[in-house]
mmCIF file with all atom_site columns, C-alpha atoms in Angstrom:
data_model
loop_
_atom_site.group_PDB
_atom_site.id
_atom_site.type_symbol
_atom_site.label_atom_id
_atom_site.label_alt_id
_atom_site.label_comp_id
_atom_site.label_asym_id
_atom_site.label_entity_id
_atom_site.label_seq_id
_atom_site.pdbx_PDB_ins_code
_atom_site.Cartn_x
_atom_site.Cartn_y
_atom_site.Cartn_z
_atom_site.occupancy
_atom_site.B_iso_or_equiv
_atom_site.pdbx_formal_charge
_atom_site.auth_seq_id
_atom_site.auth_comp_id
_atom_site.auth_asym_id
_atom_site.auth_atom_id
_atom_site.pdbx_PDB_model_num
ATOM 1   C CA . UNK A 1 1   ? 15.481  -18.905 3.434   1.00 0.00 ? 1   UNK A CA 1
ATOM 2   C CA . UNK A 1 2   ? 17.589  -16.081 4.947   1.00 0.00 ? 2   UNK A CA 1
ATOM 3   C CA . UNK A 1 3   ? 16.267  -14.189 7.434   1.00 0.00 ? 3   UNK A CA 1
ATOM 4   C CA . UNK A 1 4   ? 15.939  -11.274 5.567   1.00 0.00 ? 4   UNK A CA 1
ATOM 5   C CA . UNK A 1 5   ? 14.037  -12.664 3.143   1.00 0.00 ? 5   UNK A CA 1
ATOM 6   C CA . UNK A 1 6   ? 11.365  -14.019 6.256   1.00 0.00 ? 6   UNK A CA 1
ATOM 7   C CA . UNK A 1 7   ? 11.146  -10.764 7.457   1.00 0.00 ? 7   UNK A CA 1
ATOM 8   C CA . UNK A 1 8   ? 10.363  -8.892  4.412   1.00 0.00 ? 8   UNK A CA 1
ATOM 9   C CA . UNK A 1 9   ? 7.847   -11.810 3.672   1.00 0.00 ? 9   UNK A CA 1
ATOM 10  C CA . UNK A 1 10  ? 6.387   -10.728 7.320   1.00 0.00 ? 10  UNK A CA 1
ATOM 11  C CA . UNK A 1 11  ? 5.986   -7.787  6.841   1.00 0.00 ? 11  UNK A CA 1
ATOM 12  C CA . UNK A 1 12  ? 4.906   -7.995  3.346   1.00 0.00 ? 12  UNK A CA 1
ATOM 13  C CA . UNK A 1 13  ? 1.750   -10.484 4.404   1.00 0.00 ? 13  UNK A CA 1
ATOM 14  C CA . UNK A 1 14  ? 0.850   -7.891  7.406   1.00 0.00 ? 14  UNK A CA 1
ATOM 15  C CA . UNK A 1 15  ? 0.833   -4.847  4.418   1.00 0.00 ? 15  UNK A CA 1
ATOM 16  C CA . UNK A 1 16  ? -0.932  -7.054  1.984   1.00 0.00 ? 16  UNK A CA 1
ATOM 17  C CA . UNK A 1 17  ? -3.252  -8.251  4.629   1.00 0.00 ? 17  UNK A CA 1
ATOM 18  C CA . UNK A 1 18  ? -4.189  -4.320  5.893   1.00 0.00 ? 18  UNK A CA 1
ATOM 19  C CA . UNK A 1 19  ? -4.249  -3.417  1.926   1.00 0.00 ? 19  UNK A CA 1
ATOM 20  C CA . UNK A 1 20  ? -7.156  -6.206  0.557   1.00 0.00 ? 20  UNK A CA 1
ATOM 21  C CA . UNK A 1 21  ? -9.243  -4.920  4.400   1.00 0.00 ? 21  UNK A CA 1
ATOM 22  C CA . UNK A 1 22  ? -8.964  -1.499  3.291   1.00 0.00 ? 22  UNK A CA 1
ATOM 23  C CA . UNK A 1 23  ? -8.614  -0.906  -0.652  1.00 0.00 ? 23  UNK A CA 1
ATOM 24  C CA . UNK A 1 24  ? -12.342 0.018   -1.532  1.00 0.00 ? 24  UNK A CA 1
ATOM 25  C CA . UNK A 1 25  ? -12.530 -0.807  -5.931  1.00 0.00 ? 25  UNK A CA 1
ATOM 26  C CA . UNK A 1 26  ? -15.443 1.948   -6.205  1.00 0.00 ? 26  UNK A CA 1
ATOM 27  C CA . UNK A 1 27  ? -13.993 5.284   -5.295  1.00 0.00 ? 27  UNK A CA 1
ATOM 28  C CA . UNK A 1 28  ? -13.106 5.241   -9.231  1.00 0.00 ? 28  UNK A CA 1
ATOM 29  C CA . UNK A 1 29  ? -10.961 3.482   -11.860 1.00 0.00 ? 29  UNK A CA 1
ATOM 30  C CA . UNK A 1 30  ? -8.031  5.278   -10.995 1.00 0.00 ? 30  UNK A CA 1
ATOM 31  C CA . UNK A 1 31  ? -7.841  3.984   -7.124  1.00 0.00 ? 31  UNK A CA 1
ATOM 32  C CA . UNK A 1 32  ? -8.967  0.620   -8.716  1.00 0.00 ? 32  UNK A CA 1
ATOM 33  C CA . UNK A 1 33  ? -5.911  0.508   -10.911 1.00 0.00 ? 33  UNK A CA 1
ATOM 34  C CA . UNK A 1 34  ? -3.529  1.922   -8.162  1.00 0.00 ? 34  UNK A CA 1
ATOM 35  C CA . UNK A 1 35  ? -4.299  -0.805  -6.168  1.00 0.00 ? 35  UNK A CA 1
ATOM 36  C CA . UNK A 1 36  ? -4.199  -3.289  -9.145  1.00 0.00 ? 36  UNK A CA 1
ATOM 37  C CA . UNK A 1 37  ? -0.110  -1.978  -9.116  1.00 0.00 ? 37  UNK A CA 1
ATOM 38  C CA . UNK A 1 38  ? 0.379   -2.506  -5.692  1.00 0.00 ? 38  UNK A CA 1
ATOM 39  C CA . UNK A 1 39  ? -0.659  -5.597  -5.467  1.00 0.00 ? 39  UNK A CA 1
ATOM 40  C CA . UNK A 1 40  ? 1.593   -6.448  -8.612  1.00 0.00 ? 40  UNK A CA 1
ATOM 41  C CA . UNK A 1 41  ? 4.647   -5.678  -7.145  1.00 0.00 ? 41  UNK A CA 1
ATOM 42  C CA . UNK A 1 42  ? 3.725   -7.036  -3.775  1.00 0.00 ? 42  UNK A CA 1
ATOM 43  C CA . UNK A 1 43  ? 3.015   -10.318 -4.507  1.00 0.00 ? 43  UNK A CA 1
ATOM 44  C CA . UNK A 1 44  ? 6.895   -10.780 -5.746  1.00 0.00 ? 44  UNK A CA 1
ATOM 45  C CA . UNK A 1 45  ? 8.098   -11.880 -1.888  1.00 0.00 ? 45  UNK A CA 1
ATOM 46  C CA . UNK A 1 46  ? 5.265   -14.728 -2.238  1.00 0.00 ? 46  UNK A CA 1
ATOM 47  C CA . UNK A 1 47  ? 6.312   -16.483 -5.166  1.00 0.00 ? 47  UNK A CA 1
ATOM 48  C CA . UNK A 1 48  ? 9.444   -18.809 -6.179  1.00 0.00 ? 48  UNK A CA 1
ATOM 49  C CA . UNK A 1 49  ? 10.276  -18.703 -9.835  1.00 0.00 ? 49  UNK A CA 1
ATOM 50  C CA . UNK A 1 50  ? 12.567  -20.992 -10.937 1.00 0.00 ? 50  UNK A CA 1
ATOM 51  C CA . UNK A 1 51  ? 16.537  -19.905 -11.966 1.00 0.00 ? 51  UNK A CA 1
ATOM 52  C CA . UNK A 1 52  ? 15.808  -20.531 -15.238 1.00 0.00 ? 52  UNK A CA 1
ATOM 53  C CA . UNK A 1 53  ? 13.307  -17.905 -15.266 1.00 0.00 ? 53  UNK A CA 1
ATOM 54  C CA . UNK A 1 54  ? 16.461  -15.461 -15.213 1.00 0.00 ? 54  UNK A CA 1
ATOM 55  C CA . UNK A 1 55  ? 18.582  -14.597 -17.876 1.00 0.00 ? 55  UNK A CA 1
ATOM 56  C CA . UNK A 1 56  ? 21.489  -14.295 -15.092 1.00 0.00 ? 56  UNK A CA 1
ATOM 57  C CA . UNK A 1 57  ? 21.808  -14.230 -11.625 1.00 0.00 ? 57  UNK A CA 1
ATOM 58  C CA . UNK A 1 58  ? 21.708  -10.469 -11.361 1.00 0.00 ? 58  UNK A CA 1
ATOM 59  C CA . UNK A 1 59  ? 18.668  -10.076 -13.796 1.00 0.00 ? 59  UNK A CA 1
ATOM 60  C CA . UNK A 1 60  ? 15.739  -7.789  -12.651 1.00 0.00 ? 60  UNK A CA 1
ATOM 61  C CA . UNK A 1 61  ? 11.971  -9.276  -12.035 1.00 0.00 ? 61  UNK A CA 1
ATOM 62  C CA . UNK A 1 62  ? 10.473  -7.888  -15.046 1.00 0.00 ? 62  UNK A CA 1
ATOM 63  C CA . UNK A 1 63  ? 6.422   -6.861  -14.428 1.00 0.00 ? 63  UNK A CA 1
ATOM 64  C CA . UNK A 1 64  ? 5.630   -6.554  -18.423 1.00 0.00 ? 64  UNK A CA 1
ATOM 65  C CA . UNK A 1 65  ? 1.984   -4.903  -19.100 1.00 0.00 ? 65  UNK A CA 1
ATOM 66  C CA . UNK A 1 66  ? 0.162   -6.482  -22.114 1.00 0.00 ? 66  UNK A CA 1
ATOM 67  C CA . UNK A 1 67  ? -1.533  -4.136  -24.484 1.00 0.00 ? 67  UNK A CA 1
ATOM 68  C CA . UNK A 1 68  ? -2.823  -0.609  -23.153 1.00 0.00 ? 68  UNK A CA 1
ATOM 69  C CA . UNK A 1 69  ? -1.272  0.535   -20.075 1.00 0.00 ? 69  UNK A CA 1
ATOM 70  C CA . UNK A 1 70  ? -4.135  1.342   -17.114 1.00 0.00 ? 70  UNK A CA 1
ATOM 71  C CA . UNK A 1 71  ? -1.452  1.840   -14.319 1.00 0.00 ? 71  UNK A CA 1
ATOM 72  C CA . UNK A 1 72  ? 0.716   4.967   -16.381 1.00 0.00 ? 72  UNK A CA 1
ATOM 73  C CA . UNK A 1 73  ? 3.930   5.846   -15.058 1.00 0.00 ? 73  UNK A CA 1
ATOM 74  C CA . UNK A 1 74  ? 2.565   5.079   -11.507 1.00 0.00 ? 74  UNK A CA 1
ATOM 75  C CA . UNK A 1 75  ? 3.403   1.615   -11.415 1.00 0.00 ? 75  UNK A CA 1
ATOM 76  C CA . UNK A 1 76  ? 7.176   2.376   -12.610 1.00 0.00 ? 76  UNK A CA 1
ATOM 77  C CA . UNK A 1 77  ? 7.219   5.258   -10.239 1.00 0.00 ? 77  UNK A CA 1
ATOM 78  C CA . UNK A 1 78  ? 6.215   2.336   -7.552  1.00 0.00 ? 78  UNK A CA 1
ATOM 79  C CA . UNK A 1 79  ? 8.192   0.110   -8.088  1.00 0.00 ? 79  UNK A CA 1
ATOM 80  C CA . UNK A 1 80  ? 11.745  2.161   -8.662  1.00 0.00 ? 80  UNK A CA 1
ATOM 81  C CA . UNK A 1 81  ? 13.746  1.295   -5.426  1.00 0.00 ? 81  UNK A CA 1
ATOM 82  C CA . UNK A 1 82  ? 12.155  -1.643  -4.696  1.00 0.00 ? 82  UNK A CA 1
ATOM 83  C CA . UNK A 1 83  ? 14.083  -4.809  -4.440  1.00 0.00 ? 83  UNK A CA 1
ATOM 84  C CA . UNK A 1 84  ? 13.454  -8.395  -2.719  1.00 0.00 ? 84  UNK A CA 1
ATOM 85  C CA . UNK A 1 85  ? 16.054  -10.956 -3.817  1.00 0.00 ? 85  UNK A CA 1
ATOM 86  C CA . UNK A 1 86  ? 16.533  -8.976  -7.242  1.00 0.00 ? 86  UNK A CA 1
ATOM 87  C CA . UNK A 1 87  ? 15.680  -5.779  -8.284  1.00 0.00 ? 87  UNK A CA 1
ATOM 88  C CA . UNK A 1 88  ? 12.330  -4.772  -10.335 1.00 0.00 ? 88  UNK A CA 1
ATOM 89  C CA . UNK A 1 89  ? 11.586  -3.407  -13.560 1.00 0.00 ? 89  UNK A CA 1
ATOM 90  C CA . UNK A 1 90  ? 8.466   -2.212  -15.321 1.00 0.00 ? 90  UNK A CA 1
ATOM 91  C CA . UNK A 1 91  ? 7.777   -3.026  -19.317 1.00 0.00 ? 91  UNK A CA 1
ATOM 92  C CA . UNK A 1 92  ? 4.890   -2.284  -21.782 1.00 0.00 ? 92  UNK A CA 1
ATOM 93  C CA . UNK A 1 93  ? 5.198   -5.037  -24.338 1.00 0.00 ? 93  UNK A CA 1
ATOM 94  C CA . UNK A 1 94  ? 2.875   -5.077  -26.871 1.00 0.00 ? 94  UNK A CA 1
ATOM 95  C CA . UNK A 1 95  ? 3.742   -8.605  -29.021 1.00 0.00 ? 95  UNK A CA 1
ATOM 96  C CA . UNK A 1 96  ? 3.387   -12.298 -27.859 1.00 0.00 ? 96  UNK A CA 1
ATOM 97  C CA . UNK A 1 97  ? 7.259   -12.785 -29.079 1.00 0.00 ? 97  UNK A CA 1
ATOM 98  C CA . UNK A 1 98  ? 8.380   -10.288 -25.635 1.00 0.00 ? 98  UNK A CA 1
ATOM 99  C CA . UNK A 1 99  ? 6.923   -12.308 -23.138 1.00 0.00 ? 99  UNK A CA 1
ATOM 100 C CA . UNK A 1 100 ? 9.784   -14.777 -22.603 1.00 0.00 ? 100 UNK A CA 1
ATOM 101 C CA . UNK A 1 101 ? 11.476  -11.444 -20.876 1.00 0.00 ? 101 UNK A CA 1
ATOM 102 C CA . UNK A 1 102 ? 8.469   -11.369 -18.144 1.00 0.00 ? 102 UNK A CA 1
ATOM 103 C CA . UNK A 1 103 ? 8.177   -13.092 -14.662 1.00 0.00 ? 103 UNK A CA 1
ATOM 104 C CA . UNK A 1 104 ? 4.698   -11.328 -14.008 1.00 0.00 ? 104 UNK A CA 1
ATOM 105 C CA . UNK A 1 105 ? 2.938   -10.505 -16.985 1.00 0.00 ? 105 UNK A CA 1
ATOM 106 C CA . UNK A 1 106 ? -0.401  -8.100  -16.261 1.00 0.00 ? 106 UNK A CA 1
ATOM 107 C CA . UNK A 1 107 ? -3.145  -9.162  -19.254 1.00 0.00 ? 107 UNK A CA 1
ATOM 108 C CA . UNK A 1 108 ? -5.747  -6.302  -18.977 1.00 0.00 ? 108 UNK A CA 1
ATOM 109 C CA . UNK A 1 109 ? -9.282  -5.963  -20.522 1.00 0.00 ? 109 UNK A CA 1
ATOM 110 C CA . UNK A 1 110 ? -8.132  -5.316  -23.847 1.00 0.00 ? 110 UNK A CA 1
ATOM 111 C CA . UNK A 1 111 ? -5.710  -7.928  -23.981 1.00 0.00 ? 111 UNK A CA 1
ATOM 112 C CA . UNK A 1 112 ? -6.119  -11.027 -26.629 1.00 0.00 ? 112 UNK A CA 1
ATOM 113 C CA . UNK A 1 113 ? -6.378  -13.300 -23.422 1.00 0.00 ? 113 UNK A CA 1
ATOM 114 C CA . UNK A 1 114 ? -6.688  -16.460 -24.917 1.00 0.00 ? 114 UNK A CA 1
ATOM 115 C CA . UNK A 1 115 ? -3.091  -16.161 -26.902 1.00 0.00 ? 115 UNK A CA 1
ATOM 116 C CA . UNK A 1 116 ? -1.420  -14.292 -24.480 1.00 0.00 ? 116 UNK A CA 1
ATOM 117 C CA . UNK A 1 117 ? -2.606  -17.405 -22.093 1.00 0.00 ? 117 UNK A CA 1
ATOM 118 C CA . UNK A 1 118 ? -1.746  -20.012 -24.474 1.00 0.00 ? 118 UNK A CA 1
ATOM 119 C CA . UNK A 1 119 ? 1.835   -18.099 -24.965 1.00 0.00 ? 119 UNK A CA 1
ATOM 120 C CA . UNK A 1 120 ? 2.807   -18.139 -21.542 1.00 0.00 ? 120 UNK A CA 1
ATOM 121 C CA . UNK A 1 121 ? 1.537   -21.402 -20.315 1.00 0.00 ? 121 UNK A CA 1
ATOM 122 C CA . UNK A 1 122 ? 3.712   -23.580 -18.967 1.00 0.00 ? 122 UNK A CA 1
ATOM 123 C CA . UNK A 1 123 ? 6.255   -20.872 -19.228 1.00 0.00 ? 123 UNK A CA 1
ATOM 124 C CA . UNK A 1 124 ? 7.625   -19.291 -15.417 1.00 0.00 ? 124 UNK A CA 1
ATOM 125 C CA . UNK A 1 125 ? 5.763   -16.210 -15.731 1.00 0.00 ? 125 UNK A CA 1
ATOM 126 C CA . UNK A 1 126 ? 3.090   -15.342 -12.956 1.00 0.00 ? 126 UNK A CA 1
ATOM 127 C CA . UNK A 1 127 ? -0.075  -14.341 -15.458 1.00 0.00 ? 127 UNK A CA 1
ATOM 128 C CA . UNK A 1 128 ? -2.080  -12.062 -13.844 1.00 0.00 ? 128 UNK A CA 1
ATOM 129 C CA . UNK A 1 129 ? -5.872  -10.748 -14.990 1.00 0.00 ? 129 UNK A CA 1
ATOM 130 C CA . UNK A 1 130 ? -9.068  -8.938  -14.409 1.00 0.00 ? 130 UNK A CA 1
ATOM 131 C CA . UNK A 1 131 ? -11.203 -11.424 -16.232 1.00 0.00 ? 131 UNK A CA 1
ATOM 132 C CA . UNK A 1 132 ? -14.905 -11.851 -16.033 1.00 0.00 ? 132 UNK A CA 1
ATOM 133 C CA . UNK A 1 133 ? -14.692 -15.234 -18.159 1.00 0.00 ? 133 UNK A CA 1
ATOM 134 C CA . UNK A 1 134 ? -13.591 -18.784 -16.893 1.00 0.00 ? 134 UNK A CA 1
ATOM 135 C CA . UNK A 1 135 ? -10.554 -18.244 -19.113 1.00 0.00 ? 135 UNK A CA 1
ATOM 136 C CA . UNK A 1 136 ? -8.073  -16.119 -16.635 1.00 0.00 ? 136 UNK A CA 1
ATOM 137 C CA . UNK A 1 137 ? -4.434  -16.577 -15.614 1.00 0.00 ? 137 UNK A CA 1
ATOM 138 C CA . UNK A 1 138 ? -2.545  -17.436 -12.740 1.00 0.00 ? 138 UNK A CA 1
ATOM 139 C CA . UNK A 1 139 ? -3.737  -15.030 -10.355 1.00 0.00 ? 139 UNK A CA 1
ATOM 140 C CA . UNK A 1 140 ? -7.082  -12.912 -11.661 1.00 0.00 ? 140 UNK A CA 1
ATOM 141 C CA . UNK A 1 141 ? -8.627  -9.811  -10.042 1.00 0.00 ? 141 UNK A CA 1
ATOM 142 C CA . UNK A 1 142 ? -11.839 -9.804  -9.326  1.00 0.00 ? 142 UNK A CA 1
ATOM 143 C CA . UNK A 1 143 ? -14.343 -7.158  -8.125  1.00 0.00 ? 143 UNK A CA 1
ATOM 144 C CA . UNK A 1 144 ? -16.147 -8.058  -4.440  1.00 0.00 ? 144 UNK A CA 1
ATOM 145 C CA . UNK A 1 145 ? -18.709 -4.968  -3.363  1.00 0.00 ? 145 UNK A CA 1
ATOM 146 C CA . UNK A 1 146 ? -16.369 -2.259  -3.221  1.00 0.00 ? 146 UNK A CA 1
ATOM 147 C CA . UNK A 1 147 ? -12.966 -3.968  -3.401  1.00 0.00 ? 147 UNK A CA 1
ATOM 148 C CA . UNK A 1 148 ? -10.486 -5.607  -5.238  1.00 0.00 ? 148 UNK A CA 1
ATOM 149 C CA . UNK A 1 149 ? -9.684  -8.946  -4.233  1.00 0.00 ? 149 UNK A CA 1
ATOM 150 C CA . UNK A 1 150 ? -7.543  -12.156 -6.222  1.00 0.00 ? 150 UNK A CA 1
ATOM 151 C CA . UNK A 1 151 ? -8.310  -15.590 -7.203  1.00 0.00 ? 151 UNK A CA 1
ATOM 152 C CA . UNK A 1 152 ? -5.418  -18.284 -7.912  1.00 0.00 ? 152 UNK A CA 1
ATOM 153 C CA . UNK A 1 153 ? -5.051  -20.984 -10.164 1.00 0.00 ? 153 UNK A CA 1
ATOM 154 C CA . UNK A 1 154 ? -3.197  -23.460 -7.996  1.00 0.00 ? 154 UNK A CA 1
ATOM 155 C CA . UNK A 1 155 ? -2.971  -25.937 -11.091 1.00 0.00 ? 155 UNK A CA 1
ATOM 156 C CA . UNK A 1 156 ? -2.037  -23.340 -13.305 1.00 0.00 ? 156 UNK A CA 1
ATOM 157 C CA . UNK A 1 157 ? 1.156   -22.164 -10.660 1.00 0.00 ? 157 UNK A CA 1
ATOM 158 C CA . UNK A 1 158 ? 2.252   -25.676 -11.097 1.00 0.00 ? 158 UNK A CA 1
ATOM 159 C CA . UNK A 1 159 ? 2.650   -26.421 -14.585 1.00 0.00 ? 159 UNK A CA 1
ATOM 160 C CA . UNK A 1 160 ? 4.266   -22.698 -14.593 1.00 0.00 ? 160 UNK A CA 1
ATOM 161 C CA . UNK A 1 161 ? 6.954   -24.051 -12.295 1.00 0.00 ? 161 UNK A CA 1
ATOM 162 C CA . UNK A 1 162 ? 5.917   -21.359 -9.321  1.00 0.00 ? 162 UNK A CA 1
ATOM 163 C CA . UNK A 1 163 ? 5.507   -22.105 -5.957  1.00 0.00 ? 163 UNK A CA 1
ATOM 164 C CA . UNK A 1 164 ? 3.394   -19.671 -4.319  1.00 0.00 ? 164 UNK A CA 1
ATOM 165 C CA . UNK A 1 165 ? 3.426   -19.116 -0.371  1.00 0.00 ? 165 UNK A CA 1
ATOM 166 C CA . UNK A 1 166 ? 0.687   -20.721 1.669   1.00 0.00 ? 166 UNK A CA 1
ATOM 167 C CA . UNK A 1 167 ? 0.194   -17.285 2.887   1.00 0.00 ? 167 UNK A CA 1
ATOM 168 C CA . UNK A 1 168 ? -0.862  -15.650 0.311   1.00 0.00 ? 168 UNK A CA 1
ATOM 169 C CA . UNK A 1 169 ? -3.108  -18.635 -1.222  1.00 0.00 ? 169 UNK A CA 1
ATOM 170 C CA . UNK A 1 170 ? -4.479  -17.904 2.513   1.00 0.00 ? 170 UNK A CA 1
ATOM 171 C CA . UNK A 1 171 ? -5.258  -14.368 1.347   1.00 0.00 ? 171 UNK A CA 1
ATOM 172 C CA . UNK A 1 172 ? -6.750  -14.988 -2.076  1.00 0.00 ? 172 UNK A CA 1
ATOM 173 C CA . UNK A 1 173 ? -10.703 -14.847 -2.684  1.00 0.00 ? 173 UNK A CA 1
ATOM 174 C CA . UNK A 1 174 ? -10.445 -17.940 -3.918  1.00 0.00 ? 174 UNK A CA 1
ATOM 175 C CA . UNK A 1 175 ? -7.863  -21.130 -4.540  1.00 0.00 ? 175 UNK A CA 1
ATOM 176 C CA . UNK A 1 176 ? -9.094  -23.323 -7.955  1.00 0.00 ? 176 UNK A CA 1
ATOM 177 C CA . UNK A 1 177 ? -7.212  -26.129 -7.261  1.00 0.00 ? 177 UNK A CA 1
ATOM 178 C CA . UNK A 1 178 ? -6.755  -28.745 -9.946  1.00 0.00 ? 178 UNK A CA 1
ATOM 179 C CA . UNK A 1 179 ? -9.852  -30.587 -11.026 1.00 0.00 ? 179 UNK A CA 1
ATOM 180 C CA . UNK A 1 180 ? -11.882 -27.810 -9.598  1.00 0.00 ? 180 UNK A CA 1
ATOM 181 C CA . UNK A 1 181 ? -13.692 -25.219 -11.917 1.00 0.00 ? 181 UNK A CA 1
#
């Protein structure tokens, strides 16, 4: 790993770590949701995809949103400029078909989780959730008091072909690891 790349991981754990201290889910859905977006983006220096999870070596990390889009233009706003090994890009899909163009692909409420699960498992795309039901993807957010904290599916990660940092599996709520519920 260059040394680049361990610095912006550095300082990317010490912002993520400050953010889930201080990023209070109840002063209203619009805070929630901003936070939701942050975290989206910043969990990108945590994770290894796979090359083949790239159409070329100069391809963007795609962040698709599934279904109706709670983070508006703020997310794309966000994440414009922002660049770890590759550069990012923001897409609303709407069909099962576009999620082969995704490396983190946001499933919210109103999402039909159970295909858009099924669709993308074993595929290299980071799932990500809000769901109150033991079916959920790779990482889901959940609600604790007043803030918004993640959950990963270790076992899940795997047969996706990610590898995500011991850091942040250090930072989540909770790690399910395989054979655990």
């Amino acid at each position: 790993m260059s040394p680049n790349r361990k610095n912006l991981r550095r300082w990317s754990l010490a912002w993520l770590a400050v953010f889930l201290c201080s990023a209070p889910a109840g002063a209203g859905e619009s805070l929630e949701y901003t936070v939701k977006g942050t975290y989206l983006y910043k969990f990108v220096p945590f994770v290894e995809w796979p090359p083949s999870a790239f159409a070329a070596t100069a391809s963007p990390l795609t962040i698709c949103v599934f279904g109706a889009d709670p983070f508006g233009p703020d997310l794309t706003q966000a994440v414009r400029g922002q660049k770890d090994v590759r550069p990012l890009a923001v897409q609303d899909i709407q069909s099962l078909d576009a999620i082969s163009q995704c490396q983190i692909l946001y499933a919210g409420k109103d999402a039909p989780l159970a295909d858009v699960l099924h669709a993308a498992d074993g595929k290299p795309i980071l799932t990500v959730t809000e769901s109150r039901s033991p079916i959920h993807g790779i990482i889901n957010f959940v609600l604790e008091g007043r803030h918004v904290r993640f959950d990963i599916d270790a076992a899940a990660a795997a047969r996706s072909r990610l590898t995500i940092s011991s850091k942040l599996l250090g930072l989540a709520h909770r790690v399910i690891a395989r054979g655990t519920p």
